[in-house]
Short mmCIF file of C-alpha atoms in Angstrom, two decimals:
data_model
loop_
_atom_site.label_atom_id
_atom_site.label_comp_id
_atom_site.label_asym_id
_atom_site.label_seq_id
_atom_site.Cartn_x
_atom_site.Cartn_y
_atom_site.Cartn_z
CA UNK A 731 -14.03 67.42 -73.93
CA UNK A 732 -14.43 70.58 -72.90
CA UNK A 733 -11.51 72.76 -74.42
CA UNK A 734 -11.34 75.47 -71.42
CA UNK A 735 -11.74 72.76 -68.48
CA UNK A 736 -8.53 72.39 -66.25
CA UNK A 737 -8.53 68.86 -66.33
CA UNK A 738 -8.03 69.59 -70.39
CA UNK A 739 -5.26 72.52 -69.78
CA UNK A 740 -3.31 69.97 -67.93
CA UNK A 741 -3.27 67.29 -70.35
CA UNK A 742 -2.22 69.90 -72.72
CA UNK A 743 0.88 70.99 -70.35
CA UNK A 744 1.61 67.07 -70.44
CA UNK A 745 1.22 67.11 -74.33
CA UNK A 746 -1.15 64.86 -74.05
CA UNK A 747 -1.35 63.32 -77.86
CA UNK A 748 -5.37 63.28 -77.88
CA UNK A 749 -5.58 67.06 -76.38
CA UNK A 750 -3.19 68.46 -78.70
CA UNK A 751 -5.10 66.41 -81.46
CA UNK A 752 -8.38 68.34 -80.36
CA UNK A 753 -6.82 71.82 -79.63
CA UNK A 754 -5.15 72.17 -83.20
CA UNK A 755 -7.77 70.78 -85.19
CA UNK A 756 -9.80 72.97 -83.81
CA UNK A 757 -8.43 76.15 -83.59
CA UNK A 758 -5.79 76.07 -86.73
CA UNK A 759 -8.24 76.51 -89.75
CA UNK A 760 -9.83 79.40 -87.40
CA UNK A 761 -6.51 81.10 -86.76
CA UNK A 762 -5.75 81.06 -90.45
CA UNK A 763 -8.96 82.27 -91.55
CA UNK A 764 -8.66 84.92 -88.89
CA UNK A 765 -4.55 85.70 -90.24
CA UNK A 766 -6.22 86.03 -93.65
CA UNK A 767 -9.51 88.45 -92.49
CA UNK A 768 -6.59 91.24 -91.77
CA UNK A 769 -5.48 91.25 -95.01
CA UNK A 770 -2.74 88.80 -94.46
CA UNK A 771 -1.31 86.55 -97.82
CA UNK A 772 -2.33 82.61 -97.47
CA UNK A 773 1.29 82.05 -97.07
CA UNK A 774 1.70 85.05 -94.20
CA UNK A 775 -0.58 83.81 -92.74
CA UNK A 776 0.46 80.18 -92.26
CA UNK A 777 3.66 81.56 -90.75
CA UNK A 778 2.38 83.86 -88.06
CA UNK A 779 -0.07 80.75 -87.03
CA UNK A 780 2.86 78.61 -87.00
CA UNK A 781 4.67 81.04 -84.69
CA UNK A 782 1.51 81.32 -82.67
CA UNK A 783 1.19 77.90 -81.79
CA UNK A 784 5.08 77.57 -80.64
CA UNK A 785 4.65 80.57 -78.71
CA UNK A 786 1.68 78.97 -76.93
CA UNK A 787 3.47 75.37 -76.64
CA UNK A 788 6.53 77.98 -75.03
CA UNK A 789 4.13 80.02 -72.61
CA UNK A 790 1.45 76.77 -71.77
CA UNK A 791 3.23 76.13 -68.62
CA UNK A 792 2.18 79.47 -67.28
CA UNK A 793 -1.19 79.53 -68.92
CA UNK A 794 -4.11 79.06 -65.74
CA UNK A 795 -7.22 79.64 -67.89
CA UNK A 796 -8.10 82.37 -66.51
CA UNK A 797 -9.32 83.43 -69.71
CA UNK A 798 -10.91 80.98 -72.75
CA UNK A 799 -7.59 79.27 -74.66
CA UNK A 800 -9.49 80.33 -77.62
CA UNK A 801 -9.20 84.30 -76.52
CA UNK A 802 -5.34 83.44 -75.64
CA UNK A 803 -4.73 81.84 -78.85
CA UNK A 804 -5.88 84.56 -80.63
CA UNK A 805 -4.37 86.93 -78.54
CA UNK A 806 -1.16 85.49 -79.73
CA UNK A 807 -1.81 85.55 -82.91
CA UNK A 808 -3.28 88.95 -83.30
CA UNK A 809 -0.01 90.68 -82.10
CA UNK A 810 2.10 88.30 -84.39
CA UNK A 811 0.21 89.98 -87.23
CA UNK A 812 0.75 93.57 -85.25
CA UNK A 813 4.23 92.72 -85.40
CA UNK A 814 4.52 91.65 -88.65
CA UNK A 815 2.67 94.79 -89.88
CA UNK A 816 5.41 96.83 -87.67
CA UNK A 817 8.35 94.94 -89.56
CA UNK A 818 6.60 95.98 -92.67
CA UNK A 819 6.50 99.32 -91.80
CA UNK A 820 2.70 98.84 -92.62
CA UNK A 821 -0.04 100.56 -91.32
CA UNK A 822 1.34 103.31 -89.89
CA UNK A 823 -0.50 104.63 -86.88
CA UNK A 824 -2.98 106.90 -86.94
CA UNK A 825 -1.17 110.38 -85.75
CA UNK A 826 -4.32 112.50 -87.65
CA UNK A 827 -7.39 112.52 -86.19
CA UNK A 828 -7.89 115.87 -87.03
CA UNK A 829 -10.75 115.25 -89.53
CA UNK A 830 -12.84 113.51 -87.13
CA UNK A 831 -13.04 117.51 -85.53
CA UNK A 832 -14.22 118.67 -89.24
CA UNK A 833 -17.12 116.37 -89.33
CA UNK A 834 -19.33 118.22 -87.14
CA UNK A 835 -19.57 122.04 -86.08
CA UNK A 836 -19.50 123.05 -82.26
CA UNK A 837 -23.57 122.40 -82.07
CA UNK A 838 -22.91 118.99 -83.11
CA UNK A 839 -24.70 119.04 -86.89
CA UNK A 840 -22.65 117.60 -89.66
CA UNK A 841 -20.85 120.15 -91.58
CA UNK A 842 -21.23 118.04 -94.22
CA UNK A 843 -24.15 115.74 -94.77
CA UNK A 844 -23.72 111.75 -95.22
CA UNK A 845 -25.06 111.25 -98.37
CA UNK A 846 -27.19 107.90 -99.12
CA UNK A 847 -25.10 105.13 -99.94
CA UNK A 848 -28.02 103.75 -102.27
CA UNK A 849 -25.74 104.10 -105.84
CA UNK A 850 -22.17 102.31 -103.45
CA UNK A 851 -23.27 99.00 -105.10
CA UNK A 852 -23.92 99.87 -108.16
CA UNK A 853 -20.80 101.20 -108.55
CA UNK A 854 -18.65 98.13 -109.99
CA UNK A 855 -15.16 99.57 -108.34
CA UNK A 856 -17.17 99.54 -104.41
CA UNK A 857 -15.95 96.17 -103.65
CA UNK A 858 -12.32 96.38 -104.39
CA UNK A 859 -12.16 100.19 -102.66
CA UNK A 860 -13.70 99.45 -99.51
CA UNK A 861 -10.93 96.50 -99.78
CA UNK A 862 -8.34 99.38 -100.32
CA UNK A 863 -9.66 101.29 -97.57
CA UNK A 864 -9.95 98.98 -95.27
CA UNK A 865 -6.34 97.79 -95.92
CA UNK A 866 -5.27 101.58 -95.05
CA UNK A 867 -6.85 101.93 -91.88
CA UNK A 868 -4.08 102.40 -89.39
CA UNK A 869 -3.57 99.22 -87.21
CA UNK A 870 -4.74 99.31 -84.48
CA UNK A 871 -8.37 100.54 -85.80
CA UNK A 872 -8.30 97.80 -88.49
CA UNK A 873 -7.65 95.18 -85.68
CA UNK A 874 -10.68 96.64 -83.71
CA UNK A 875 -12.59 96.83 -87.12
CA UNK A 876 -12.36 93.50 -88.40
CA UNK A 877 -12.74 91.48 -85.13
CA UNK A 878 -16.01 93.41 -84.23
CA UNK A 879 -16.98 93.46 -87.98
CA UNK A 880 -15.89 90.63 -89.77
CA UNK A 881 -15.44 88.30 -86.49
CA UNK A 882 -18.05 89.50 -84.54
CA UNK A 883 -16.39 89.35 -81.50
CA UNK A 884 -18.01 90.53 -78.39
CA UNK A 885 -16.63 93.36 -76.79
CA UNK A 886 -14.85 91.55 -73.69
CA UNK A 887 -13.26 89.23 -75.81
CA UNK A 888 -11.59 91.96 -78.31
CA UNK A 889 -10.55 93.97 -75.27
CA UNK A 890 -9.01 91.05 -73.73
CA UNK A 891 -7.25 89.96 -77.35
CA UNK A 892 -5.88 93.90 -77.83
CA UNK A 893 -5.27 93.91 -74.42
CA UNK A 894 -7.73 97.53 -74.18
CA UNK A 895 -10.36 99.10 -72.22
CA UNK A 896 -13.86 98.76 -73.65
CA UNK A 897 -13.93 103.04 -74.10
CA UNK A 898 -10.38 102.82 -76.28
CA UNK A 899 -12.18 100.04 -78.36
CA UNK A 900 -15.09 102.64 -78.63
CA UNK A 901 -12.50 105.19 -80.36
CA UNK A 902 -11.15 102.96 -82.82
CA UNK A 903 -14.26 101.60 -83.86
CA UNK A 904 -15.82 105.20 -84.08
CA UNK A 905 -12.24 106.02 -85.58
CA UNK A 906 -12.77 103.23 -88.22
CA UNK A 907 -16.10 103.47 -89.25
CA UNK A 908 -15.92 107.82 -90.11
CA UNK A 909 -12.46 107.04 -91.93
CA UNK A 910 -13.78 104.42 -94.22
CA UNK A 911 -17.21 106.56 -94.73
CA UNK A 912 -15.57 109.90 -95.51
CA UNK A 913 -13.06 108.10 -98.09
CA UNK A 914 -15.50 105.88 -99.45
CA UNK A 915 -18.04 109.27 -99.66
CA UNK A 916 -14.81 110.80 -101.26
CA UNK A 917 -14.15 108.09 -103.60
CA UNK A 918 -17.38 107.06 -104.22
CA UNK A 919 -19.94 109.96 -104.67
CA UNK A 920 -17.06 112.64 -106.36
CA UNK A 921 -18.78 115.66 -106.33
CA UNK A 922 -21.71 114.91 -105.02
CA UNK A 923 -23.40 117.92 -102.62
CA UNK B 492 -42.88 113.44 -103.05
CA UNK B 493 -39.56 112.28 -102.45
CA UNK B 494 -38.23 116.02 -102.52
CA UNK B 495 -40.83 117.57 -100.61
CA UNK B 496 -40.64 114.67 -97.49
CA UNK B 497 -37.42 115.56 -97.35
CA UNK B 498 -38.17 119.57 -97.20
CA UNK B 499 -40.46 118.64 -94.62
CA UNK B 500 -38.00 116.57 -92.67
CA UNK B 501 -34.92 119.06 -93.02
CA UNK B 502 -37.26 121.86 -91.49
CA UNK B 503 -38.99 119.94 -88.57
CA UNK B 504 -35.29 118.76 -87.68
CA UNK B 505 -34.08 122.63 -87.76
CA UNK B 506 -36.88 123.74 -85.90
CA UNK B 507 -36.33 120.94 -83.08
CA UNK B 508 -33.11 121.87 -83.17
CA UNK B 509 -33.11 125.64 -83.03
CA UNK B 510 -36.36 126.33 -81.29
CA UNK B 511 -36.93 123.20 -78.79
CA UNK B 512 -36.35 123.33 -74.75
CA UNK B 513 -32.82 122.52 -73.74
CA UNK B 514 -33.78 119.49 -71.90
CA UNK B 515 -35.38 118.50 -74.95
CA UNK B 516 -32.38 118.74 -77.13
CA UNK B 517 -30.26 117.20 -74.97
CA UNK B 518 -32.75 113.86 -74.78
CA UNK B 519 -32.86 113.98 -78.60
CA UNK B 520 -28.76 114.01 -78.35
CA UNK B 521 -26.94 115.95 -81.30
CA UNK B 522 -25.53 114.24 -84.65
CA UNK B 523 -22.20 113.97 -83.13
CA UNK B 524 -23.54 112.15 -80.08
CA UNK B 525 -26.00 110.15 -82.17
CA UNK B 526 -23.06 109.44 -85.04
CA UNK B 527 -21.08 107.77 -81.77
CA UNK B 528 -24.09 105.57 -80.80
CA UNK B 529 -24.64 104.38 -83.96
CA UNK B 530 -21.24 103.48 -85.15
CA UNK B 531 -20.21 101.82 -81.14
CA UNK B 532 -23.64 100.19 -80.11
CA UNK B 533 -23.34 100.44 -76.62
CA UNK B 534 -26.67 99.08 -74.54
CA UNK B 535 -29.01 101.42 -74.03
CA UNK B 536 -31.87 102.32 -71.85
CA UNK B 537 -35.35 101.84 -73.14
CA UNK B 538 -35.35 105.82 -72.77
CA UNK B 539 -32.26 106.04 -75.15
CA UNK B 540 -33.42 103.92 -77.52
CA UNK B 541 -36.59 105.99 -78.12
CA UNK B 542 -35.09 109.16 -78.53
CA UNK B 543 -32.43 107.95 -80.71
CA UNK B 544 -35.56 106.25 -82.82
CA UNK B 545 -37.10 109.77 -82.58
CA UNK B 546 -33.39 111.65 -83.80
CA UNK B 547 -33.33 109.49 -86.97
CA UNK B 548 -36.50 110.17 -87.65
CA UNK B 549 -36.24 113.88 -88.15
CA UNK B 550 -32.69 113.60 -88.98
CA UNK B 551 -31.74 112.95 -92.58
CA UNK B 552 -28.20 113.19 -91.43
CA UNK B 553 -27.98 110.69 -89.26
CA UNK B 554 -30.68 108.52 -91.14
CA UNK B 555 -27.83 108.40 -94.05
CA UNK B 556 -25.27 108.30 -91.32
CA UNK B 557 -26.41 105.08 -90.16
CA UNK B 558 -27.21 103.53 -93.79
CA UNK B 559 -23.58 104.31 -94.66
CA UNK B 560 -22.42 102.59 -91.52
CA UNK B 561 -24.94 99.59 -91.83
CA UNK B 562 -23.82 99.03 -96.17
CA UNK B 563 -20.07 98.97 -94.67
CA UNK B 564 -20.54 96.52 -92.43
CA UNK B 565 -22.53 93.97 -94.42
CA UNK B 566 -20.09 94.46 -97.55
CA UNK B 567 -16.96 94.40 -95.28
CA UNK B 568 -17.83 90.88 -94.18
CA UNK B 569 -18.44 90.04 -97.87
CA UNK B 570 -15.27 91.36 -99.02
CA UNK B 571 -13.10 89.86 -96.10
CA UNK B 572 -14.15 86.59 -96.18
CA UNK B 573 -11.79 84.21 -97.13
CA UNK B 574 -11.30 82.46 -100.69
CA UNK B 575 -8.99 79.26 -99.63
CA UNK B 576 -8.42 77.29 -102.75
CA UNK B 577 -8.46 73.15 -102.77
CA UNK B 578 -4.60 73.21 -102.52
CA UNK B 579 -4.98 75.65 -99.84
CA UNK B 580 -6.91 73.55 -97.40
CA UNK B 581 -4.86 70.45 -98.39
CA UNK B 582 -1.91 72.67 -97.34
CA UNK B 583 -3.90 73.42 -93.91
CA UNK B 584 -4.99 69.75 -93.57
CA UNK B 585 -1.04 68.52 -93.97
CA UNK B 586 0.74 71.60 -91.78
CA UNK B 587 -2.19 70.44 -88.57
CA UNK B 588 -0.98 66.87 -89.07
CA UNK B 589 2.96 68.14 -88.60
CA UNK B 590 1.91 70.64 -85.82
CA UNK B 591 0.68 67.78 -83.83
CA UNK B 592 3.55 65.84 -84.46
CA UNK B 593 6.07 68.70 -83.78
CA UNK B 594 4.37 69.23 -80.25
CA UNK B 595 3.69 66.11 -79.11
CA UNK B 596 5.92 64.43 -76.50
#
């Protein structure tokens, strides 16, 4: 059946035993996985998918499938991790941008040149700080990060998940990417000119 | 070799750079604009595409730039997948089986 057909959206506002049978085995090992790909604990994660899928069973009545129920499910749970993240007083966002102005000079050239990242892997820390690093990305930019990334999302269906325009996604993957190469650079190469 | 290729490549990038026509520069596109290509993909033109071809090329910079960005997105996907242990997808099995049962009518 075909999961984003109306004739399956209205068995699923009936609770239809077979449709919800099909929706959450197919989507809840997913929506963990993707709970866990933002850093999430296994056991953080099963909670803000639980929440996701009452909030869904609340809000199905309204849903028209407009959009895929996969984008909608994830939008749900997406913010449930935003939130949770907020009650953490985690990732705080990203108020300094300023040293995305230092990296290049007013004709555009790199003030400092990106060095090759050839010896990164042979360093035996690499793994665990680009873990760090990624974990310290401010929200909203580790959101954009990992679903383009890690889920390799296309660009319509992360701006419909983050609810953003396709340029604000731009920034916080541009955003992203300099932070984690300028601290891993930092953390990485030392003193290397 | 190594040393002197990139000598060679440092001062044909300067001198494109410095010296060439401004139309020129502006189809070759600066670091900055290049460093924005490379880590957003956005489509291209055939056009764009060349020239940015043509910018790495002279461009140790952004030839770096781009390896940096390419290494962090292969390892990133490495280092985020996730590690569910046996009782872990026992525990996903059982709480799908209770989900359906909790939201059926």
């Amino acid at each position: 059946m075909n999961l984003s057909s109306q004739a399956f959206i209205k068995k699923l506002k009936q609770r239809d035993s077979e449709a919800l049978t099909l929706l959450i085995n197919s989507y809840h090992e997913v929506l963990i996985k993707g709970a866990l790909k933002q850093g999430l604990a296994f056991d953080q994660a099963e909670e803000v998918v639980g929440s996701t899928w009452s909030t869904f069973f609340e809000k199905v009545e309204n849903f028209e499938g407009r959009s895929h129920i996969r984008t909608y499910l994830f939008g749900i749970m997406y913010n449930k991790v935003k939130e949770l993240w907020r009650s953490n007083k985690k990732y705080t966002e990203d108020h300094d941008e300023n040293y995305l102005e230092t990296l290049f000079n007013e004709k555009g050239s790199f003030n400092q040149r990106p060095h090759s990242p050839d010896l990164w892997l042979e360093n035996k820390e690499f793994m665990h700080i680009l873990e760090q690093e990624i974990d310290k990305l401010p929200s909203n930019q580790k959101m954009a990060f990992v679903l383009k990334e890690v889920e390799g999302e296309s660009t319509e269906n992360i701006c419909n998940i983050l609810g953003i325009s396709s340029t604000n996604l731009g920034v916080l993957i541009y955003r992203a990417k300099n932070r984690l190469r300028v601290r891993l650079e930092k953390r990485l190469d030392g003193g290397q000119k | 070799m190594k040393l002197f290729s990139t000598i060679l490549r440092r001062i044909v990038h300067d001198i494109v750079m410095v010296l060439a026509p401004k139309k020129l520069k502006k189809l070759i596109m600066s670091c900055q604009e290049v460093s924005q290509i490379l880590a957003t993909k956005p489509e291209l033109t055939v056009k764009k595409k060349m020239f940015l071809k043509m910018h790495i090329l002279i461009c140790e910079c952004c030839t770096n730039y781009s390896k940096e960005l390419d290494m962090i997105s292969k390892q990133t996907k490495i280092v985020s997948a996730p590690k569910l242990t046996e009782d872990q997808k026992l525990q996903i099995k059982n709480s799908q089986q209770e989900l359906i049962n909790r939201f059926k009518k």
